[in-house]
One Martini backbone bead per residue (centre of mass of N, CA, C, O) as a GRO file, in nm:
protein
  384
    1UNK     BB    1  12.582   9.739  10.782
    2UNK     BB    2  12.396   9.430  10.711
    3UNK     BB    3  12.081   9.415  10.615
    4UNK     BB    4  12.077   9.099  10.518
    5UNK     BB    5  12.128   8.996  10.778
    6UNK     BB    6  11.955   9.171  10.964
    7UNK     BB    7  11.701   9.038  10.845
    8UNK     BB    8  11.752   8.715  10.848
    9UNK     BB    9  11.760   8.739  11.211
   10UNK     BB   10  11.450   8.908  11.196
   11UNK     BB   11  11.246   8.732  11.090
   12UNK     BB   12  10.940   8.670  11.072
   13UNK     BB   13  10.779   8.315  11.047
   14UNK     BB   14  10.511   8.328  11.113
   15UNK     BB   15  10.504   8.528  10.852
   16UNK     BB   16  10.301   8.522  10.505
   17UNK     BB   17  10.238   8.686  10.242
   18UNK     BB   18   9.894   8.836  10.228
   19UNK     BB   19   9.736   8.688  10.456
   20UNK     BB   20   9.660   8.919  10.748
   21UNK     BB   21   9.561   8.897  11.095
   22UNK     BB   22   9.499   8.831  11.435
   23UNK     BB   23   9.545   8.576  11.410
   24UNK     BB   24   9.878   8.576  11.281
   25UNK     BB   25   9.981   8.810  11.529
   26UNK     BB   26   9.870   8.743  11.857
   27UNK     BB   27  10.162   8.551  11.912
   28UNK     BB   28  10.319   8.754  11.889
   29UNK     BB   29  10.254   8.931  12.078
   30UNK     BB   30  10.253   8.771  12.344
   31UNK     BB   31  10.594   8.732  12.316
   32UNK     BB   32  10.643   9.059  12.323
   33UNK     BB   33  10.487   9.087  12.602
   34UNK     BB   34  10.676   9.144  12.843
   35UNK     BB   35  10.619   9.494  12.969
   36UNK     BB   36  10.346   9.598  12.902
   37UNK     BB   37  10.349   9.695  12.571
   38UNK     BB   38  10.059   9.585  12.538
   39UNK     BB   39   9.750   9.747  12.386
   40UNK     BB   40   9.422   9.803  12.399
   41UNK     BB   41   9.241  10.090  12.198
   42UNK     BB   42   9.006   9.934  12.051
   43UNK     BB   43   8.747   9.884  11.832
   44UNK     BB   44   8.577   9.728  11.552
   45UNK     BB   45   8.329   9.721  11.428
   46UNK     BB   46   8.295   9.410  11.512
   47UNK     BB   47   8.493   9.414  11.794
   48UNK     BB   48   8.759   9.390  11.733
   49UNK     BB   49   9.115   9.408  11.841
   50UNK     BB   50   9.309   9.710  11.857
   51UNK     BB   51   9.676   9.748  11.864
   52UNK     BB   52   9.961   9.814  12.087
   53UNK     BB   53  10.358   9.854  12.047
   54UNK     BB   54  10.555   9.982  12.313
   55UNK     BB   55  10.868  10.119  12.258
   56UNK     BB   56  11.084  10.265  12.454
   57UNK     BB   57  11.291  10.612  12.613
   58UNK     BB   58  11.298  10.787  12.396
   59UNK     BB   59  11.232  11.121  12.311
   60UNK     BB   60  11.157  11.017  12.030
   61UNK     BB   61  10.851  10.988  11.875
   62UNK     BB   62  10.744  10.690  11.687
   63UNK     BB   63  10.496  10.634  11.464
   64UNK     BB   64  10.288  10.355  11.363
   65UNK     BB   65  10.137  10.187  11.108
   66UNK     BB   66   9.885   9.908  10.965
   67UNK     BB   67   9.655   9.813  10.788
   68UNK     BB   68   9.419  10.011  10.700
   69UNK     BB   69   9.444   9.848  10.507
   70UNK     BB   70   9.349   9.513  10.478
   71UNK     BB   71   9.529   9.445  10.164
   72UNK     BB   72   9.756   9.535  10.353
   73UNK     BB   73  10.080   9.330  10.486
   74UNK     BB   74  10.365   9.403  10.403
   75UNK     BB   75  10.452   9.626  10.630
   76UNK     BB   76  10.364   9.404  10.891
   77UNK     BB   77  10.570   9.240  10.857
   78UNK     BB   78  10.803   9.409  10.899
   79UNK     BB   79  10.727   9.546  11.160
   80UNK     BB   80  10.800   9.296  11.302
   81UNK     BB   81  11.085   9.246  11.234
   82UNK     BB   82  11.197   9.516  11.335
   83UNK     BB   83  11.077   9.416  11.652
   84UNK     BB   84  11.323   9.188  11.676
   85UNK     BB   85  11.556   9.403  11.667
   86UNK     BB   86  11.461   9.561  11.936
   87UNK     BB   87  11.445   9.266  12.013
   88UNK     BB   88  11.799   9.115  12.044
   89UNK     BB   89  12.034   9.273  12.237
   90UNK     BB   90  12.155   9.489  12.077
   91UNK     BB   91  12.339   9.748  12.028
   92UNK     BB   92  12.123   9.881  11.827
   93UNK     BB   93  11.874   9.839  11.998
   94UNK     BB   94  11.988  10.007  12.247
   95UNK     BB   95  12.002  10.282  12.063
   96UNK     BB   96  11.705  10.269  12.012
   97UNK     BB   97  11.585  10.266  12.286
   98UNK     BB   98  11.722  10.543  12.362
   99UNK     BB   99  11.605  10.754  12.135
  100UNK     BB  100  11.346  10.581  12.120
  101UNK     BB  101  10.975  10.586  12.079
  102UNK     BB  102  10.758  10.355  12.008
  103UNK     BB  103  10.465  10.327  11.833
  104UNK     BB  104  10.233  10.093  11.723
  105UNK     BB  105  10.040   9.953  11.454
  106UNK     BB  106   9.933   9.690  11.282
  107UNK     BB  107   9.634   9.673  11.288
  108UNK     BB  108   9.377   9.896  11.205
  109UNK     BB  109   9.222   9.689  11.015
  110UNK     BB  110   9.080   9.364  11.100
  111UNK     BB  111   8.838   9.354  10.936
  112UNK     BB  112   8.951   9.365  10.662
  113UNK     BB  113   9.174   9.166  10.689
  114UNK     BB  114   8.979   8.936  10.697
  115UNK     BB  115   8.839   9.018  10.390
  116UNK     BB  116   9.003   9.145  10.210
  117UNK     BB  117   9.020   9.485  10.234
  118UNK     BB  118   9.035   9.769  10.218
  119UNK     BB  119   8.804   9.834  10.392
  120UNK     BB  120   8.568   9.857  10.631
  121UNK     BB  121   8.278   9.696  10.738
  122UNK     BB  122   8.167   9.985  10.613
  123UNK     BB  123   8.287  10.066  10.372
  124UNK     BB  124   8.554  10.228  10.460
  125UNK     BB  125   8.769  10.464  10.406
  126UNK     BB  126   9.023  10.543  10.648
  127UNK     BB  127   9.194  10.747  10.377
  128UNK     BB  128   8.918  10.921  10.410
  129UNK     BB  129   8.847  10.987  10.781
  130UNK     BB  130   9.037  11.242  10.900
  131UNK     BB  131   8.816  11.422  10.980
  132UNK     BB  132   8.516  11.280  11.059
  133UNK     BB  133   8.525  11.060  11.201
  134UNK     BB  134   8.343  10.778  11.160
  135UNK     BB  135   8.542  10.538  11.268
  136UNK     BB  136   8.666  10.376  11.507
  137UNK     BB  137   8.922  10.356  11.388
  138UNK     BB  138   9.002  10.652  11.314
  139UNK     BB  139   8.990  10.764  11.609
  140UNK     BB  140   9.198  10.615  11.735
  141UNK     BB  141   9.434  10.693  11.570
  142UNK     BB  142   9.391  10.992  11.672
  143UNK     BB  143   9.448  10.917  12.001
  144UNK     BB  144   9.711  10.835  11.982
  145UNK     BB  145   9.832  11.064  11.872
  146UNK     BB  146   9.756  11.308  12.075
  147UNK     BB  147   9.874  11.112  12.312
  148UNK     BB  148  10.173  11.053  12.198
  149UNK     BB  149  10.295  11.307  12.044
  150UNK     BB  150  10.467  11.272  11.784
  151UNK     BB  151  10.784  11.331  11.592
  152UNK     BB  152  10.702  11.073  11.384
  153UNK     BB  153  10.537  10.939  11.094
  154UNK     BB  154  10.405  10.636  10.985
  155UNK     BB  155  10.268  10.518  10.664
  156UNK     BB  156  10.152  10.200  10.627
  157UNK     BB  157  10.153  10.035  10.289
  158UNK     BB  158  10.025   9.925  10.008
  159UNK     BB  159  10.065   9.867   9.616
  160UNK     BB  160   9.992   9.818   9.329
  161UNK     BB  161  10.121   9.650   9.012
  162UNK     BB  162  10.062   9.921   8.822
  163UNK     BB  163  10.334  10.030   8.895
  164UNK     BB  164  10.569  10.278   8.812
  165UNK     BB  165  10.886  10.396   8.771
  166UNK     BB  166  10.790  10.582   8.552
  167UNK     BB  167  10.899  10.502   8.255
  168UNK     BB  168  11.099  10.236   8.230
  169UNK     BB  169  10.973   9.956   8.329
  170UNK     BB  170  10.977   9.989   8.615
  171UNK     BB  171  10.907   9.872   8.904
  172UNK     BB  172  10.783  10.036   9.238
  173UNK     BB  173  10.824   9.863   9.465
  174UNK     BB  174  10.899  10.160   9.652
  175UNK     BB  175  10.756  10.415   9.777
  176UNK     BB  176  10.692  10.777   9.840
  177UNK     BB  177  10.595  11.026  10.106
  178UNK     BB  178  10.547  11.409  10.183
  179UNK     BB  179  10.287  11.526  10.255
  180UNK     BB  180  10.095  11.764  10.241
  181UNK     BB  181   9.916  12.061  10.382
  182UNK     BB  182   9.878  12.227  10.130
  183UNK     BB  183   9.723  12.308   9.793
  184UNK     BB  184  10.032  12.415   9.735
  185UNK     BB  185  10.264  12.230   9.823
  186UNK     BB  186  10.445  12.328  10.060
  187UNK     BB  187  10.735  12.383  10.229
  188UNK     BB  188  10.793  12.293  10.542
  189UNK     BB  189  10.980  12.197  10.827
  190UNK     BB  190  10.823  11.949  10.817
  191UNK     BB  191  10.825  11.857  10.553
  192UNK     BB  192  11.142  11.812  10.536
  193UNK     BB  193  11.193  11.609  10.717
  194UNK     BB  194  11.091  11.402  10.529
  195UNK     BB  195  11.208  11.435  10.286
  196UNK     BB  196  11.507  11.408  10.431
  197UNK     BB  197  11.464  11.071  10.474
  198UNK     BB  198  11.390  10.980  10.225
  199UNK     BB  199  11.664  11.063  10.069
  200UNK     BB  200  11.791  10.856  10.199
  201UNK     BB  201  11.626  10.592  10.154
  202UNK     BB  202  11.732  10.608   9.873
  203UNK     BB  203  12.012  10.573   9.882
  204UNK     BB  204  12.008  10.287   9.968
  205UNK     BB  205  11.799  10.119   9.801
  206UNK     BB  206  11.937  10.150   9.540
  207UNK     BB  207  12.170   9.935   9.563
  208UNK     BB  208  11.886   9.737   9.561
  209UNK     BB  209  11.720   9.936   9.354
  210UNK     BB  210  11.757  10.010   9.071
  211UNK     BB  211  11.465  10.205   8.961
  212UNK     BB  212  11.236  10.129   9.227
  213UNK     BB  213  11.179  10.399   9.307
  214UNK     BB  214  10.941  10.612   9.448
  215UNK     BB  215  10.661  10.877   9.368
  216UNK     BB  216  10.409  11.008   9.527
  217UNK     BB  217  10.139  11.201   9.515
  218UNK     BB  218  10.094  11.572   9.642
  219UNK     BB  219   9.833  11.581   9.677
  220UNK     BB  220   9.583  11.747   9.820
  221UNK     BB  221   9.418  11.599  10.129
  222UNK     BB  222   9.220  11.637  10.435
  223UNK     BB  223   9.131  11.308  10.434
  224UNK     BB  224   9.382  11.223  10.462
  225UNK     BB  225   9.610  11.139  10.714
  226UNK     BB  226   9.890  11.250  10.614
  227UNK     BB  227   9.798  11.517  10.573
  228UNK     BB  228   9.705  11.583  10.844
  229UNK     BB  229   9.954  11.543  11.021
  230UNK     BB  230  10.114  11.749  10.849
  231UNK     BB  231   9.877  11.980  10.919
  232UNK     BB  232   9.981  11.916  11.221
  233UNK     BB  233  10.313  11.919  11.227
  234UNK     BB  234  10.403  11.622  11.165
  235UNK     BB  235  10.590  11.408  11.009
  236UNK     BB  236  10.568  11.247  10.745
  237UNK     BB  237  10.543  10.907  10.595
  238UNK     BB  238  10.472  10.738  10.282
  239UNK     BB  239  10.469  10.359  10.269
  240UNK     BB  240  10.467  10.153   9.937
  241UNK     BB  241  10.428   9.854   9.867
  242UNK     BB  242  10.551   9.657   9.600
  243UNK     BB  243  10.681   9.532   9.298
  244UNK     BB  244  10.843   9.261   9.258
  245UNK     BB  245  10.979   9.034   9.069
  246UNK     BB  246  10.775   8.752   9.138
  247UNK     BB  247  10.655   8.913   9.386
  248UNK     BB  248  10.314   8.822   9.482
  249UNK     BB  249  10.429   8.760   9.841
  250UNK     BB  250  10.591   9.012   9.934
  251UNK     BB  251  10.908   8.893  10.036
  252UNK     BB  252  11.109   9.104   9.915
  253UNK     BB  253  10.933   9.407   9.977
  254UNK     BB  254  10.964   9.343  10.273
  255UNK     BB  255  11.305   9.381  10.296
  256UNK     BB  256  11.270   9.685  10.204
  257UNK     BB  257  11.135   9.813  10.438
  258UNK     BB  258  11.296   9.734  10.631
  259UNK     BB  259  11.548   9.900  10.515
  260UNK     BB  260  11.381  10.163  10.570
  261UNK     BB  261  11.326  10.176  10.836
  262UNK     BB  262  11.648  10.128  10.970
  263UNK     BB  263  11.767  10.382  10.820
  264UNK     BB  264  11.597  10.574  10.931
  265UNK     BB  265  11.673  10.553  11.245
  266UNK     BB  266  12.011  10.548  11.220
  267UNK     BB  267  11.990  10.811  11.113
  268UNK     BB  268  11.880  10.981  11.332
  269UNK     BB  269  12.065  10.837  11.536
  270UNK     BB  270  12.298  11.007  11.376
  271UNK     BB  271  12.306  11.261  11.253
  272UNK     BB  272  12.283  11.241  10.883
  273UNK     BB  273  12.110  11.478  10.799
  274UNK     BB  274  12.021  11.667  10.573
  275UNK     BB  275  11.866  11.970  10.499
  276UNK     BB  276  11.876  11.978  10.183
  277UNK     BB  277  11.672  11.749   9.981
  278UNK     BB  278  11.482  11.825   9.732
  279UNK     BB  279  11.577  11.733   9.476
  280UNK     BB  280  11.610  11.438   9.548
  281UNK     BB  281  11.342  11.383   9.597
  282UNK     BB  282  11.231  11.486   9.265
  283UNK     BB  283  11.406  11.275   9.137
  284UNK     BB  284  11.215  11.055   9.222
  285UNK     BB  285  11.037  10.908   9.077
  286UNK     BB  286  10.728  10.893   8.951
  287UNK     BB  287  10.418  10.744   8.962
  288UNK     BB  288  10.285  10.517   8.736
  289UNK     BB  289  10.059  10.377   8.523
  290UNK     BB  290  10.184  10.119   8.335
  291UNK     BB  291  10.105   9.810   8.410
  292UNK     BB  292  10.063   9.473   8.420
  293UNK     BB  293  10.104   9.114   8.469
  294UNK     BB  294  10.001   9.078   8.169
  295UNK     BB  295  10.173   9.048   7.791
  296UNK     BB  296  10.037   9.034   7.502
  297UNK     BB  297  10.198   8.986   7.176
  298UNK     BB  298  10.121   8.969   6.844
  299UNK     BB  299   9.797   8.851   6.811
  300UNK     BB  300   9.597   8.666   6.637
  301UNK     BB  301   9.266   8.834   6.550
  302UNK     BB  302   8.930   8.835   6.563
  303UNK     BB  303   8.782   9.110   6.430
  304UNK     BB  304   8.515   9.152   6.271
  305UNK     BB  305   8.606   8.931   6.052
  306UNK     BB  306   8.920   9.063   6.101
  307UNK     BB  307   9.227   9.045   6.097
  308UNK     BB  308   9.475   9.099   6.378
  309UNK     BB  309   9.776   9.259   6.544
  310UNK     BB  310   9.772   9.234   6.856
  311UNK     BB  311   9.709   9.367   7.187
  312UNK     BB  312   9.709   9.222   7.567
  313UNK     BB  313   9.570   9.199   7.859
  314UNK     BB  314   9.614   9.103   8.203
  315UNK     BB  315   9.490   9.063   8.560
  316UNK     BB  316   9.483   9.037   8.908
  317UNK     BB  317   9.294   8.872   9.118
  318UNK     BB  318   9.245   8.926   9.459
  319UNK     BB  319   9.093   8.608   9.618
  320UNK     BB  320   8.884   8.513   9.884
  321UNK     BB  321   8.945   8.142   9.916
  322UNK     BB  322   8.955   7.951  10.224
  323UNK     BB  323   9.144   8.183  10.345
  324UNK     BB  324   9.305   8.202  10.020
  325UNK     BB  325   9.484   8.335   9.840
  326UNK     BB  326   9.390   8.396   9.483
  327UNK     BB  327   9.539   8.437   9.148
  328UNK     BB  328   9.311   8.586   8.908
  329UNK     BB  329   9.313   8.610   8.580
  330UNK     BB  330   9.202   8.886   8.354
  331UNK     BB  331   9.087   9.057   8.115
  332UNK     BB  332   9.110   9.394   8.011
  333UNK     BB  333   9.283   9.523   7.716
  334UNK     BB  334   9.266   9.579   7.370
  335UNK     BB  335   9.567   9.675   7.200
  336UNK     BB  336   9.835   9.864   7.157
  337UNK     BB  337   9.954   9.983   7.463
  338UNK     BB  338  10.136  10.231   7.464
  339UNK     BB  339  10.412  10.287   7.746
  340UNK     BB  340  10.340   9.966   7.824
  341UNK     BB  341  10.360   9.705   8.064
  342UNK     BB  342  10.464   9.308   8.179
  343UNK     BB  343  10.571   9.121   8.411
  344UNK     BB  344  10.429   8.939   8.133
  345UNK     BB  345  10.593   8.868   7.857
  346UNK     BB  346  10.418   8.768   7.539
  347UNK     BB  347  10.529   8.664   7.222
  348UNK     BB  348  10.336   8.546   6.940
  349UNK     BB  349  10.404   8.598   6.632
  350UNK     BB  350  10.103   8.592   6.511
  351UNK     BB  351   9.909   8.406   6.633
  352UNK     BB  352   9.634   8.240   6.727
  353UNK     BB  353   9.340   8.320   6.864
  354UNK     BB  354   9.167   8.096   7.168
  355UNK     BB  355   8.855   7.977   7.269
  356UNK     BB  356   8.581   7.857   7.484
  357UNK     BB  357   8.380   8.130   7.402
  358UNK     BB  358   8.448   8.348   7.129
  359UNK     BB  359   8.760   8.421   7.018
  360UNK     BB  360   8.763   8.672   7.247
  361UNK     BB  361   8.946   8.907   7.409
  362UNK     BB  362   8.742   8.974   7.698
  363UNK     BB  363   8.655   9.145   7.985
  364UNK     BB  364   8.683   8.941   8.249
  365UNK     BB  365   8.781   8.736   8.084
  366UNK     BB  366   8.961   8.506   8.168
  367UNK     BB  367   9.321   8.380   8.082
  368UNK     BB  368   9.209   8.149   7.867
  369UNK     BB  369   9.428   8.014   7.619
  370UNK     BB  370   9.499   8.000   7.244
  371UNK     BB  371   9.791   7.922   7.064
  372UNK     BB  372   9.752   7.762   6.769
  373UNK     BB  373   9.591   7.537   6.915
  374UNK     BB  374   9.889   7.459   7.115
  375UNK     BB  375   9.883   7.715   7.339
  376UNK     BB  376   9.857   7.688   7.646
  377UNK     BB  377   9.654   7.925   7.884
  378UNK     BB  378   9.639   7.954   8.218
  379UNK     BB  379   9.578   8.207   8.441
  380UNK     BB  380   9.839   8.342   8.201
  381UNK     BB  381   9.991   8.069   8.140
  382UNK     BB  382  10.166   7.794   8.044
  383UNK     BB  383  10.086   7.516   8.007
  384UNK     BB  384  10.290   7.222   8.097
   0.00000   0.00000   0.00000
């Protein structure tokens, strides 16, 4: 099978970028909602419905969710394309249809995904929420779960720009994890279905993105969405997109879900999946905090009166001004930043900082800048 041709003809067109609503996909829904597949099942604080997308009649039941977090939006993209190779016609879509029932959430915080927050309308973190389900969204998650009884959960996130692959100074494009169940982080058969999942999906990634992807954190929490599913005996697997090199707008990101989705489940569907791949799993990089968005080397800065050459970073905060994610550049924190990496980085050579402000590269202030009072920067990049 050949991932990227089946990417390119089953890409969902009408969606792209960071910034994606309800507004941006009920277009998609009422298209594929060809035989009452599309159901509301419920509305979000502020009232807006949050939709189900149920296809396929096979015995194994796949629960998928995503942008629980509202300014998660990469893997509903992905999602999207996913569910268009579903409908598409094809042998591989009828065997996917015939062994599989797909029961999908693509957005289950509407109100986050148009305010363009992790949080939903009443500032709660929804994938902190599954114990006390404290909010319409988190009700509704869990009550399509115990009615749909699902053989294994998908939970679809976006993870930020600051994580790499270990140490090695790559980014961690696509995160998993196997959720613990409980705080021994022990494993058993529910669990290990999962690991063994992942352990595939990582063999096929390797392909096209050697040494980015990770292995997300399996501190055990109760109030995790996905350590509940698992300590409720579900395989659960945490799908984290991240950061591929210049892409900002997790359009190539977007295809590497896909191909995590599709591998996913023509693997389940071959039952070509090893009974224990616990070392496979735990060999894979484990996520660590080492990036920053830019980093500046070798600067020469007036630190109180005396000159020294270090270097600095800055960050982007990605603010929703007119409807547009605007990506704006912070300066974050000065020194020598051992360890770290920037997924741009400009050696300034001894260069003399100065600004329109202070001329010290200050924690929040933009990242306007010259250097030897002849290269502008400006949002953090060289103004040409």
């Amino acid at each position: 099978m050949n991932l990227e041709e089946l990417f390119n003809q089953n890409k969902e067109a009408s969606i792209e970028g960071r910034y994606l609503t309800l507004e941006h996909i009920q277009p998609i829904l009422e298209r594929i909602n060809t035989n009452n597949q599309v159901k509301i099942v419920g509305k979000s604080v502020l009232g807006k419905p949050i939709y189900t997308y149920q296809i396929g009649t096979g015995k194994t039941r796949i629960y998928l969710w995503s942008q629980m977090h509202g300014n998660e939006s990469t893997t509903t993209k992905a999602l999207f394309d996913f569910i268009n190779v579903l409908n598409n016609g094809s042998e591989f879509a009828q065997n996917m249809l015939s062994a599989f029932t797909f029961c999908c959430i693509p957005i289950l915080n509407p109100d986050g995904a148009e305010l363009y927050t992790r949080a939903n309308a009443n500032e709660i973190d929804l994938n902190r929420d599954s114990q006390n389900l404290t909010q319409p969204e988190s009700r509704i998650l869990r009550e399509v779960f115990e009615t749909f009884n699902p053989h294994f959960c998908f939970n679809l996130h976006d993870q930020r720009t600051i994580f790499g692959a270990g140490t090695t100074g790559k980014p961690a494009t696509v995160s998993f994890l196997a959720p613990s169940y409980n705080e021994e982080r022990e494993i058993n058969e529910n669990r290990l279905k999962a690991i063994n999942l992942i352990a595939v999906i990582n063999d096929e990634l390797q392909k096209y993105i050697p040494g980015q992807v990770g292995r997300f954190d399996d501190s055990f929490n109760i109030n995790c969405i996905g350590d509940t599913f698992q300590y409720l005996g579900v395989p659960t697997i945490l799908f984290e997109a991240g950061h591929f090199q210049n892409d900002y707008s997790r359009e190539v990101t977007r295809k590497f879900i896909f191909f995590s989705l599709i591998t996913s489940f023509k693997a389940l569907f071959e039952n070509v999946i090893v009974n224990n791949r616990i070392n496979d799993y735990l060999n894979i990089s484990q996520n660590n905090v080492v990036f920053y968005d830019f980093m500046y080397k070798n600067v020469k800065i007036n630190y109180d009166g005396i000159e020294i050459i270090t270097n600095f970073v800055a960050q982007y905060k990605e603010e929703l001004i007119d409807g547009k994610i605007q990506f704006n550049a912070y300066v974050v924190e000065v020194g020598e930043l051992e360890n770290f990496f920037g997924h741009y980085v400009y050696d300034a050579k001894g260069a003399a900082y100065s600004d329109d402000f202070t001329n010290f590269p200050k924690p929040d202030q933009k990242a306007d800048f010259y250097l030897n009072k002849n290269v502008k920067f400006v949002n953090g990049l060289i103004k040409s």
